[in-house]
């Protein structure tokens, strides 16, 4: 059971974060058995003032919408997953810490299991043993406008 993702470790997004950001992740089943995957994302920007007092910490958690967050992937097949980081009401300062992670859980579909796209994926994930689930983590990286050139 093997799943490769591109980019492997980091998804990059650019300011302004007051506009929706679309990021893509390409998943490929490099193994010989069908896989089921599910993707979850968590994103927080932590803003700490220069005074660094506990009362000066503010958390902003944008929503991340994921198209094709759960699907079956046949051996050798590739799927492109679109993630939309929804716009923030205000641009976080350049020094704001970014703690954004995408977790891709995947498990082999057992021979004889007829799970098909469109069925309740929760039923599959409830039935699969935790030891059979593999996870890949990809982190977001925010690139500040002043220090980057957009590709």
GROMACS .gro file of C-alpha atoms in nm:
model
  151
    1UNK     CA    1   0.000   0.000   0.000
    2UNK     CA    2   0.165   0.318  -0.112
    3UNK     CA    3   0.040   0.669  -0.173
    4UNK     CA    4   0.258   0.947  -0.308
    5UNK     CA    5   0.162   1.311  -0.292
    6UNK     CA    6   0.291   1.613  -0.473
    7UNK     CA    7   0.404   1.846  -0.339
    8UNK     CA    8   0.553   1.611  -0.082
    9UNK     CA    9   0.600   1.827   0.225
   10UNK     CA   10   0.482   2.184   0.177
   11UNK     CA   11   0.191   2.368   0.014
   12UNK     CA   12   0.268   2.736  -0.040
   13UNK     CA   13   0.019   3.020  -0.031
   14UNK     CA   14   0.071   3.389  -0.094
   15UNK     CA   15  -0.079   3.712   0.039
   16UNK     CA   16  -0.324   3.869   0.037
   17UNK     CA   17  -0.499   3.618   0.261
   18UNK     CA   18  -0.808   3.837   0.245
   19UNK     CA   19  -0.879   3.657  -0.084
   20UNK     CA   20  -0.955   3.287  -0.130
   21UNK     CA   21  -0.642   3.080  -0.194
   22UNK     CA   22  -0.666   2.771  -0.415
   23UNK     CA   23  -0.404   2.504  -0.357
   24UNK     CA   24  -0.373   2.169  -0.533
   25UNK     CA   25  -0.242   1.838  -0.409
   26UNK     CA   26  -0.184   1.546  -0.646
   27UNK     CA   27  -0.223   1.195  -0.502
   28UNK     CA   28  -0.103   0.881  -0.682
   29UNK     CA   29  -0.160   0.521  -0.578
   30UNK     CA   30   0.181   0.365  -0.645
   31UNK     CA   31   0.085   0.030  -0.492
   32UNK     CA   32  -0.093  -0.272  -0.633
   33UNK     CA   33  -0.419  -0.253  -0.435
   34UNK     CA   34  -0.702   0.001  -0.432
   35UNK     CA   35  -0.681   0.264  -0.158
   36UNK     CA   36  -0.937   0.479   0.011
   37UNK     CA   37  -0.814   0.820   0.125
   38UNK     CA   38  -0.954   1.100   0.332
   39UNK     CA   39  -0.808   1.445   0.375
   40UNK     CA   40  -0.849   1.682   0.666
   41UNK     CA   41  -0.697   2.024   0.714
   42UNK     CA   42  -0.632   2.244   1.014
   43UNK     CA   43  -0.513   2.599   0.980
   44UNK     CA   44  -0.442   2.863   1.246
   45UNK     CA   45  -0.259   3.192   1.241
   46UNK     CA   46  -0.134   3.301   1.581
   47UNK     CA   47  -0.064   3.668   1.619
   48UNK     CA   48   0.157   3.767   1.911
   49UNK     CA   49   0.216   4.134   1.987
   50UNK     CA   50   0.564   4.269   2.052
   51UNK     CA   51   0.475   4.299   2.422
   52UNK     CA   52   0.425   3.919   2.432
   53UNK     CA   53   0.169   3.930   2.708
   54UNK     CA   54  -0.078   3.640   2.730
   55UNK     CA   55  -0.369   3.878   2.668
   56UNK     CA   56  -0.217   3.986   2.335
   57UNK     CA   57  -0.257   3.648   2.165
   58UNK     CA   58  -0.531   3.619   1.906
   59UNK     CA   59  -0.620   3.312   1.704
   60UNK     CA   60  -0.763   3.331   1.355
   61UNK     CA   61  -0.877   3.005   1.200
   62UNK     CA   62  -0.969   3.026   0.832
   63UNK     CA   63  -1.188   2.757   0.684
   64UNK     CA   64  -1.039   2.514   0.435
   65UNK     CA   65  -1.276   2.359   0.182
   66UNK     CA   66  -1.149   2.039   0.019
   67UNK     CA   67  -1.290   1.904  -0.307
   68UNK     CA   68  -1.267   1.523  -0.324
   69UNK     CA   69  -1.178   1.492   0.044
   70UNK     CA   70  -1.262   1.118   0.042
   71UNK     CA   71  -1.235   0.887  -0.255
   72UNK     CA   72  -1.119   0.550  -0.381
   73UNK     CA   73  -0.792   0.544  -0.575
   74UNK     CA   74  -0.721   0.246  -0.799
   75UNK     CA   75  -0.364   0.112  -0.846
   76UNK     CA   76  -0.165   0.348  -1.068
   77UNK     CA   77  -0.440   0.612  -1.064
   78UNK     CA   78  -0.382   0.979  -0.990
   79UNK     CA   79  -0.626   1.237  -0.854
   80UNK     CA   80  -0.586   1.612  -0.809
   81UNK     CA   81  -0.743   1.749  -0.495
   82UNK     CA   82  -0.830   2.119  -0.475
   83UNK     CA   83  -0.819   2.293  -0.141
   84UNK     CA   84  -0.957   2.642  -0.095
   85UNK     CA   85  -0.832   2.838   0.201
   86UNK     CA   86  -1.119   3.077   0.253
   87UNK     CA   87  -1.043   3.446   0.284
   88UNK     CA   88  -0.967   3.597   0.623
   89UNK     CA   89  -1.151   3.913   0.727
   90UNK     CA   90  -0.816   4.088   0.791
   91UNK     CA   91  -0.463   4.022   0.667
   92UNK     CA   92  -0.251   3.872   0.947
   93UNK     CA   93   0.079   4.050   1.012
   94UNK     CA   94   0.387   3.911   0.839
   95UNK     CA   95   0.518   3.791   1.176
   96UNK     CA   96   0.206   3.587   1.254
   97UNK     CA   97   0.286   3.222   1.314
   98UNK     CA   98   0.120   2.987   1.068
   99UNK     CA   99   0.022   2.643   1.193
  100UNK     CA  100  -0.147   2.481   0.896
  101UNK     CA  101  -0.143   2.109   0.829
  102UNK     CA  102  -0.309   1.874   0.582
  103UNK     CA  103  -0.339   1.511   0.695
  104UNK     CA  104  -0.399   1.245   0.430
  105UNK     CA  105  -0.516   0.917   0.583
  106UNK     CA  106  -0.525   0.617   0.353
  107UNK     CA  107  -0.595   0.246   0.384
  108UNK     CA  108  -0.606  -0.047   0.146
  109UNK     CA  109  -0.950  -0.160   0.038
  110UNK     CA  110  -0.969  -0.528   0.136
  111UNK     CA  111  -1.018  -0.780  -0.145
  112UNK     CA  112  -1.388  -0.848  -0.186
  113UNK     CA  113  -1.488  -0.518  -0.028
  114UNK     CA  114  -1.702  -0.339  -0.281
  115UNK     CA  115  -1.666   0.013  -0.144
  116UNK     CA  116  -1.748   0.252  -0.424
  117UNK     CA  117  -1.730   0.629  -0.449
  118UNK     CA  118  -2.057   0.774  -0.328
  119UNK     CA  119  -2.113   0.520  -0.050
  120UNK     CA  120  -2.081   0.634   0.307
  121UNK     CA  121  -1.707   0.664   0.356
  122UNK     CA  122  -1.764   0.683   0.731
  123UNK     CA  123  -1.873   0.317   0.721
  124UNK     CA  124  -1.538   0.220   0.568
  125UNK     CA  125  -1.334   0.423   0.817
  126UNK     CA  126  -1.536   0.284   1.109
  127UNK     CA  127  -1.466  -0.073   0.994
  128UNK     CA  128  -1.095  -0.050   0.908
  129UNK     CA  129  -0.854  -0.130   1.194
  130UNK     CA  130  -0.656   0.174   1.310
  131UNK     CA  131  -0.329  -0.018   1.255
  132UNK     CA  132  -0.415  -0.048   0.884
  133UNK     CA  133  -0.442   0.329   0.835
  134UNK     CA  134  -0.137   0.522   0.717
  135UNK     CA  135  -0.110   0.899   0.742
  136UNK     CA  136   0.088   1.149   0.540
  137UNK     CA  137   0.125   1.506   0.663
  138UNK     CA  138   0.177   1.810   0.441
  139UNK     CA  139   0.234   2.153   0.592
  140UNK     CA  140   0.131   2.490   0.452
  141UNK     CA  141   0.389   2.763   0.419
  142UNK     CA  142   0.293   3.126   0.398
  143UNK     CA  143   0.524   3.332   0.179
  144UNK     CA  144   0.532   3.703   0.248
  145UNK     CA  145   0.486   3.936  -0.047
  146UNK     CA  146   0.803   4.133   0.028
  147UNK     CA  147   1.028   3.827   0.017
  148UNK     CA  148   0.887   3.623  -0.269
  149UNK     CA  149   0.815   3.611  -0.636
  150UNK     CA  150   0.499   3.427  -0.726
  151UNK     CA  151   0.541   3.147  -0.978
   0.00000   0.00000   0.00000
